[in-house]
Coordinates of C-alpha atoms and ligand atoms in Angstrom, one line a residue:
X1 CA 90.7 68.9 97.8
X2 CA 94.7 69.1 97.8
X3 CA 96.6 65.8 98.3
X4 CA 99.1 67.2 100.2
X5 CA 98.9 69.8 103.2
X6 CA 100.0 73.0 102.9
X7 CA 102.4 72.9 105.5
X8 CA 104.0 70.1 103.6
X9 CA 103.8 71.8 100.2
X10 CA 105.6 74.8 102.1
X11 CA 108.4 72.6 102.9
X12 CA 108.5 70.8 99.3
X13 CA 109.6 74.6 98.0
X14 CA 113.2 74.6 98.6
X15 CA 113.2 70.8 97.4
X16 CA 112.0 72.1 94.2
X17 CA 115.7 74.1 93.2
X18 CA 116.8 71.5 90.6
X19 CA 113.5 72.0 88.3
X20 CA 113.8 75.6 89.1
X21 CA 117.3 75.3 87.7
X22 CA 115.9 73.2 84.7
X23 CA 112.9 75.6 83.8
X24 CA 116.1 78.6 83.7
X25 CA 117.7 76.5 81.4
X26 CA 114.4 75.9 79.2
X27 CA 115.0 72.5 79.6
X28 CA 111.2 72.6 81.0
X29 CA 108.8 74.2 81.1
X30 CA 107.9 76.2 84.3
X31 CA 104.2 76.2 83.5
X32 CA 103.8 73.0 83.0
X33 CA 105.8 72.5 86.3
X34 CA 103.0 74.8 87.8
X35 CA 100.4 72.7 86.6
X36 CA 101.4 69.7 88.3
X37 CA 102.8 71.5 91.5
X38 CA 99.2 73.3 91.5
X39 CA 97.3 69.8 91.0
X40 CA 99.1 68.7 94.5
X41 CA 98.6 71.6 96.2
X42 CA 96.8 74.8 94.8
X43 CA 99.3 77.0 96.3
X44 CA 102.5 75.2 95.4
X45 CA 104.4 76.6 92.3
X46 CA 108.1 76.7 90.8
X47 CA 108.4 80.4 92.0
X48 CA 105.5 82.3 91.8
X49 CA 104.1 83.5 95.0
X50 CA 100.4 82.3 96.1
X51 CA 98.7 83.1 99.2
X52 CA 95.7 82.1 101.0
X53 CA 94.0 84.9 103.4
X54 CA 93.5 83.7 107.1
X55 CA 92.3 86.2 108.7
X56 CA 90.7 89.8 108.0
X57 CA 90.7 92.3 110.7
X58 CA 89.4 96.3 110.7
X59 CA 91.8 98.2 112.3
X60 CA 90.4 101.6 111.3
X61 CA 87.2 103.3 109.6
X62 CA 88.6 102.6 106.6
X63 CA 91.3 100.2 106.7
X64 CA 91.9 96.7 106.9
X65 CA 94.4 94.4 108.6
X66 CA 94.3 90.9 106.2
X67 CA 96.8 87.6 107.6
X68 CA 97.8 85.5 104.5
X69 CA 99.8 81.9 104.2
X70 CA 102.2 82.2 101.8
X71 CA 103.8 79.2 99.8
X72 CA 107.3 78.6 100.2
X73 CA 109.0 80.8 97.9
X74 CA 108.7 84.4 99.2
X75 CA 112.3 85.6 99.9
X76 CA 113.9 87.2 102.1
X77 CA 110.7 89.6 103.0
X78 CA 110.8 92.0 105.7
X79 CA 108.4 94.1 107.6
X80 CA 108.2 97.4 105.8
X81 CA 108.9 96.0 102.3
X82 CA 105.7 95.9 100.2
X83 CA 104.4 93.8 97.7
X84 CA 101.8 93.4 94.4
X85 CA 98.6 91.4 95.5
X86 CA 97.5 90.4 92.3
X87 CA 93.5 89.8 91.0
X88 CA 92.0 89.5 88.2
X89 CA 88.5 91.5 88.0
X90 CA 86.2 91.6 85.0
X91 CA 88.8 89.7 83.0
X92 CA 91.6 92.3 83.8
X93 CA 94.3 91.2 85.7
X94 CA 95.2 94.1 88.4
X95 CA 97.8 94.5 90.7
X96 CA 98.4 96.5 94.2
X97 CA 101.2 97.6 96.0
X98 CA 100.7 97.1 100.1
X99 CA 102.9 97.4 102.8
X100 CA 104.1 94.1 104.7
X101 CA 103.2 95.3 108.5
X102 CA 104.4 91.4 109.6
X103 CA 106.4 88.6 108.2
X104 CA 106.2 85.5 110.8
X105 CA 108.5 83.0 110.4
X106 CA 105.8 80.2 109.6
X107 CA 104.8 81.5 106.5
X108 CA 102.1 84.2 107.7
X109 CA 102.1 87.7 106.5
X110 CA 100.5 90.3 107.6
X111 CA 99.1 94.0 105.1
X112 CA 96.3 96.6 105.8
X113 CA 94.6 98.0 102.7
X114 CA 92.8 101.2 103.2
X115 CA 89.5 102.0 101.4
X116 CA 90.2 104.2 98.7
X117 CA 88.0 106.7 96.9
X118 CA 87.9 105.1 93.3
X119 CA 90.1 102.6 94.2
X120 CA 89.2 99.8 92.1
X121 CA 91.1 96.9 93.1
X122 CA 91.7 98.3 96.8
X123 CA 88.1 98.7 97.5
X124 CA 87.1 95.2 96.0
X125 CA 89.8 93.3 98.4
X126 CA 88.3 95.1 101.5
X127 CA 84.5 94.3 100.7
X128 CA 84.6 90.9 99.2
X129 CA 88.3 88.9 99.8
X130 CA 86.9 85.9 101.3
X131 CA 88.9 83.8 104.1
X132 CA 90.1 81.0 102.1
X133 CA 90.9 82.5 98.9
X134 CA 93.9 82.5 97.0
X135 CA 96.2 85.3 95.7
X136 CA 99.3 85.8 93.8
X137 CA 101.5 88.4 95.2
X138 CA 105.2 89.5 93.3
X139 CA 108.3 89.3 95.9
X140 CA 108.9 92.0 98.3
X141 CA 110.4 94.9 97.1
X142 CA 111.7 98.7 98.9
X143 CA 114.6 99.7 100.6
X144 CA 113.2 101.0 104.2
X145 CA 115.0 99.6 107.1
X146 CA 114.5 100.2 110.5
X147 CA 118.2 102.6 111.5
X148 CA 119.6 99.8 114.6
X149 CA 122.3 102.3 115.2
X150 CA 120.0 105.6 115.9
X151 CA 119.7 107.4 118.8
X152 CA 116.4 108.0 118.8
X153 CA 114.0 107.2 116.1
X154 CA 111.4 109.7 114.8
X155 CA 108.3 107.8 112.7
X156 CA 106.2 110.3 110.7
X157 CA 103.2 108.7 108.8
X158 CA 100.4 110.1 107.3
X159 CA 97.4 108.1 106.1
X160 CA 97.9 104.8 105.0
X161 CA 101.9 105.6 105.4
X162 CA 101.7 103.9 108.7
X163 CA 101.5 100.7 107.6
X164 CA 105.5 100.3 106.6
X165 CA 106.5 101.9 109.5
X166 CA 104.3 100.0 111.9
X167 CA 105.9 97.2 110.4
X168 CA 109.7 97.9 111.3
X169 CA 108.5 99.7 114.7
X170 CA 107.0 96.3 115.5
X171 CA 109.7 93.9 114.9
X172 CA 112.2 96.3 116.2
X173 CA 110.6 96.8 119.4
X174 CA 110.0 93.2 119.9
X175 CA 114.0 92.4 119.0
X176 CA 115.0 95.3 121.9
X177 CA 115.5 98.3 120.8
X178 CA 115.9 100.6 123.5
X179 CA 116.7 104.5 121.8
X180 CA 113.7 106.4 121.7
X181 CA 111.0 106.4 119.5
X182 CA 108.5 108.5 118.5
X183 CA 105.6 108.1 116.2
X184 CA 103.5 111.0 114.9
X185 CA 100.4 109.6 112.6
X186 CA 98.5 112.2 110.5
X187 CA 94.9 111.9 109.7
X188 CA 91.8 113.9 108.9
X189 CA 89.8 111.8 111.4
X190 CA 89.9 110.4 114.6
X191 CA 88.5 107.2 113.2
X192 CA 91.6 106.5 110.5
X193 CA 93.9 105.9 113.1
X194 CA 94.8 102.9 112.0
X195 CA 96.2 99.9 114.7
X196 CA 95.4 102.9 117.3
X197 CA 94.9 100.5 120.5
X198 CA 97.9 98.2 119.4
X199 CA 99.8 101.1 119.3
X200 CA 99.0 102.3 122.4
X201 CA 99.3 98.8 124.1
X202 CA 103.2 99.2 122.7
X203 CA 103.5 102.6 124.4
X204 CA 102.4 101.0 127.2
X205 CA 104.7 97.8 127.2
X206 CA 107.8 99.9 125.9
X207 CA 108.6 103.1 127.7
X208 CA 111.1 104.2 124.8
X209 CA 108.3 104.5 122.5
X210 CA 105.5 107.5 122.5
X211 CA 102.7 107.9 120.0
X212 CA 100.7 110.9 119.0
X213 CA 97.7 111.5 116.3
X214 CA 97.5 114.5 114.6
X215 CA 93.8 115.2 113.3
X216 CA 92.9 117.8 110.3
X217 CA 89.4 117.0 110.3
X218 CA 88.4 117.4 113.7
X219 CA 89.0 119.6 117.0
X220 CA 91.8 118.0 118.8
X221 CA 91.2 116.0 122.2
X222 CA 93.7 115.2 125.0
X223 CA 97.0 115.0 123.7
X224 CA 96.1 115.2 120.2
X225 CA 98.1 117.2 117.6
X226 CA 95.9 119.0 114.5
X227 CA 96.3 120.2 111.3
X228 CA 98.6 118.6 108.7
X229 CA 102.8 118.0 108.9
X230 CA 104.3 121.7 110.6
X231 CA 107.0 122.1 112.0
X232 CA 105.9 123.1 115.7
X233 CA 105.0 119.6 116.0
X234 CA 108.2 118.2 115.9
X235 CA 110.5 121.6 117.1
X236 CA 111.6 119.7 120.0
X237 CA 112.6 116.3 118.9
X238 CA 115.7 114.9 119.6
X239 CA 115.5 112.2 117.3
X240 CA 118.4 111.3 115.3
X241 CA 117.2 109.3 112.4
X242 CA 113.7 109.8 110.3
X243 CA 111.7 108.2 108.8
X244 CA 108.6 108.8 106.9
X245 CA 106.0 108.0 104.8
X246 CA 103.1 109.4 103.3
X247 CA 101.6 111.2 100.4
X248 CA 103.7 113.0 98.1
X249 CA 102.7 116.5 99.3
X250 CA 103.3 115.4 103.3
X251 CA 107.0 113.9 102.5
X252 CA 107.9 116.6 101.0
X253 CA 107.0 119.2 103.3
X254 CA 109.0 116.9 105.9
X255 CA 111.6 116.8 103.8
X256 CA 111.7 120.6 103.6
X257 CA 112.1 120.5 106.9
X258 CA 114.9 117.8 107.6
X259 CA 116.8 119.3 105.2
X260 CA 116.5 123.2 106.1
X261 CA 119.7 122.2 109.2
X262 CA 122.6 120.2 108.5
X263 CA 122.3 116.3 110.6
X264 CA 124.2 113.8 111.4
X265 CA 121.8 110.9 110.7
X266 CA 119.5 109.1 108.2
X267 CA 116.9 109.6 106.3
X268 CA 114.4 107.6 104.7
X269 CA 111.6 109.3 103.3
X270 CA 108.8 107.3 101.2
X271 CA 106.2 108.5 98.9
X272 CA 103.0 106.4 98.0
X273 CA 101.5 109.1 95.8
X274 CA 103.0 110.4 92.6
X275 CA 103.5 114.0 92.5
X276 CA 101.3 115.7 90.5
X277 CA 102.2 117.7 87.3
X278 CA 103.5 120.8 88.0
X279 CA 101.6 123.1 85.5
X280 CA 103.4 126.2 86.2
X281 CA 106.3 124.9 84.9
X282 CA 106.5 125.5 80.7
X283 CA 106.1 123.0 78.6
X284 CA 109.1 121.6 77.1
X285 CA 109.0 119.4 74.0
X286 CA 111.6 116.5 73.7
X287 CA 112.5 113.5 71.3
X288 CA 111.7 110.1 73.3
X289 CA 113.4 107.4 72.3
X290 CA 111.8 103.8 72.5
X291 CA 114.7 101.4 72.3
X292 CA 112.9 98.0 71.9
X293 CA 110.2 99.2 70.5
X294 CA 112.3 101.2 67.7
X295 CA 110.0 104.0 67.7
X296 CA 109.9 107.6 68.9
X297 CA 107.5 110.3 69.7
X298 CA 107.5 114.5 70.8
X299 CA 107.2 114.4 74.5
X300 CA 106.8 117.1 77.2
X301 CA 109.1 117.6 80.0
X302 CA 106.6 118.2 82.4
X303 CA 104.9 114.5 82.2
X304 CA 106.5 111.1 83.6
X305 CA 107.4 108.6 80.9
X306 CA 104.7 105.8 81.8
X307 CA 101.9 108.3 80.7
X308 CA 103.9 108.8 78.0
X309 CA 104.8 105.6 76.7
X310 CA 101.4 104.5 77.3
X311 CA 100.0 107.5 75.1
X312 CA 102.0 106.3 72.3
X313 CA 100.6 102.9 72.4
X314 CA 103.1 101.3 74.3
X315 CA 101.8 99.4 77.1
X316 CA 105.2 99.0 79.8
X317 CA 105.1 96.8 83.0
X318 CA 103.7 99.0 85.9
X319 CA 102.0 98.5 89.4
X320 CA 101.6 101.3 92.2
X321 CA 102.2 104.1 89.4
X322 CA 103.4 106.0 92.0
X323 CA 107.4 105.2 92.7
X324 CA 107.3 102.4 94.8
X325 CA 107.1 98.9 93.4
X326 CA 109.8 99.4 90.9
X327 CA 107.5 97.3 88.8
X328 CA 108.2 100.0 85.8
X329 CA 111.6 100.2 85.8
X330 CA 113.9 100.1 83.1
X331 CA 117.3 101.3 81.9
X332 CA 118.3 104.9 80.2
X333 CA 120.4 104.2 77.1
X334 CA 120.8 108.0 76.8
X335 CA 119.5 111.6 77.6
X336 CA 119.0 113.2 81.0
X337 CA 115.6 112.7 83.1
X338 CA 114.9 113.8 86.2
X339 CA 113.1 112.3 89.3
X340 CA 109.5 114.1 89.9
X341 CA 109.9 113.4 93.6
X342 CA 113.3 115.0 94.5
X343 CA 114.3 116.8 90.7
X344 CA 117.3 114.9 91.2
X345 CA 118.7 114.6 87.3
X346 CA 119.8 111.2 86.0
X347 CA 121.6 111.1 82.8
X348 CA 124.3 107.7 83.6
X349 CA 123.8 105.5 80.6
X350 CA 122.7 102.1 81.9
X351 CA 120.9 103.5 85.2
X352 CA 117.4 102.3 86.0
X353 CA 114.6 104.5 86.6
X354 CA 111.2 104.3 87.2
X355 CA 108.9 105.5 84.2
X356 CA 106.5 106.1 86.6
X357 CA 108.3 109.0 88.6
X358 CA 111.0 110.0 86.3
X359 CA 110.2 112.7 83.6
X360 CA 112.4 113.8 80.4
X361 CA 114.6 116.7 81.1
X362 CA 115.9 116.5 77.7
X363 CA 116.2 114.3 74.6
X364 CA 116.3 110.9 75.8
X365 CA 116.2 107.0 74.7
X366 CA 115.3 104.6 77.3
X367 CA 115.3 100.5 76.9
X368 CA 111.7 100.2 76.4
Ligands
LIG401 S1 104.7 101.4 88.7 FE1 105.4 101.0 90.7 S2 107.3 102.1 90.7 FE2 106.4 102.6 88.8

């Protein structure tokens, strides 16, 4: 039983800056903090993030709308940011990147998790996460924003890719935007499209904003799009800012296609699936170059540096393994790599880069 509310141990959190400032010092120690924090309220900490889940809600065949409480020291999160949900399972502590689809301003957030095939932690959450229970998350992370100055706003999601952009499409239709908006979600069946009816409750509310499904899986009904991303389905926007998000294969198509014309506005383009290994390519064979861990190995070209690092024993920080939670970044001290999203090549000395997406386009030493 906690002594003290939550609500109370929310507000205690900015109170807590001057053993925050101690603990940075080492003048204490900020588990021993925890443990006392913890003993008055089991979600109140130093600076680690704990959550309790309030509320599950299916929003889709396979996904899954969950409302958690967090304590008082997330910061500065934003709809459309994501964050790790951490668990331990078996004795192995895992950790999952999701989207934020809400951030309330009494401490509730709102993420869907989708069923995965295989997915191990995913799964698990959506089957047995209990109202009540507590989870650490990491802070927010990602750079999508919702473009205020647009003049029209095209959304393209695909799969569980509409979770950050039904987050920033909510908040900026409830602060007034007024451009239009379009969303086009992309699923194999008519049962995945997730927060359908709230979506089409906001069509309803806001005439600037039209939705449309496009189905792979199934014959088409009504209005309905099918097939996968083409560019017929968006021939006639007028849109002057994109954004989308999807799997690596979908964002890159639509970034085929953004970029075939010159434009005036942005872009924001977010993968949640790493790209695969390009076999055709040839293998190349480089030096890597483990700073910290004053070793070195033969590595291929073709392969991103976590698998790498990981093959020579090495075990780096890492999440989402796939480019978004920046949760495997660290610096290049020297050598060129090159980005297995874009091919963009990196080789400024001191620039981060995510292991996880970035391969080795030639000798290289990173800070690892
Ligand atoms: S593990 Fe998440 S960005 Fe690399």
């Amino acid at each position: 039983m906690p002594l003290i509310p939550l609500s109370l141990a929310r507000h205690l959190a900015p109170g807590l800056k001057p053993l925050r400032a101690l603990a940075e010092r080492a003048w204490l120690r900020e588990a021993e903090v925890d443990f006392f924090l913890a003993a008055l309220h089991p979600l109140l900490r130093l600076n680690r993030v704990f959550a309790r889940l309030e509320a599950r809600q299916w929003v889709a065949d396979d996904m899954l709308a969950l409302t958690f409480r967090v304590n008082g020291n997330a910061r500065g999160w934003r709809p459309g940011q994501h964050v790790q949900l951490h668990q331990t399972l078996d004795g192995v502590r895992l950790g999952r990147s999701y989207s934020l689809t809400a951030v309330h301003g009494d401490g509730r957030v709102e993420l869907a998790i989708k069923r995965q095939p295989g997915g191990r932690l995913s799964n698990r959450l959506v089957d047995f996460l209990e109202i009540g229970t507590l989870v650490e998350m990491g802070q927010a992370d990602g750079e999508l924003h919702w473009p205020q100055e647009a003049a029209g706003v095209l959304l393209l999601a695909a799969g569980s890719g509409i979770t950050p952009v039904l987050g920033m499409l909510r908040e900026a239709l409830a602060q007034g935007f007024t451009a239009p908006v379009t969303l086009l979600h992309y699923v194999r069946q008519r049962g995945q499209r997730a927060f359908a009816d709230e979506l089409q409750a906001l069509a309803r509310r806001y005439p600037n904003f039209t939705v449309r499904w496009s189905i792979s899986g199934e014959a088409p009904v009504a209005d309905e799009l099918t097939g996968r991303f083409q560019v017929d389905h968006v021939r006639h926007s007028v849109a002057s800012d994109l954004l989308a998000c999807g799997p690596h294969g979908f964002v890159s198509l639509v970034r085929q296609w953004w970029q075939a014309e010159p434009r005036q506005g942005s872009v924001q383009l977010e993968a949640f699936s790493a790209a695969p290994v390009n076999t055709a390519e040839p293998a190349r064979q480089v030096r890597l170059g483990f700073a910290r861990a004053r070793s070195e190995m033969q590595g291929d070209s073709r392969y991103n540096l976590l698998e790498q690092a990981e093959a020579h024993g090495l075990r780096p920080a890492h999440g989402c393994r796939q480019g978004v939670c920046t949760a495997c970044t660290c610096q290049l001290v020297s050598g060129t790599v090159r980005d297995l999203r874009t091919g963009a090549l990196f080789a400024e000395p001191g620039q981060p880069i995510r292991l996880c997406v970035s391969a080795p386009h030639s000798d290289l030493v990173i800070d690892l």
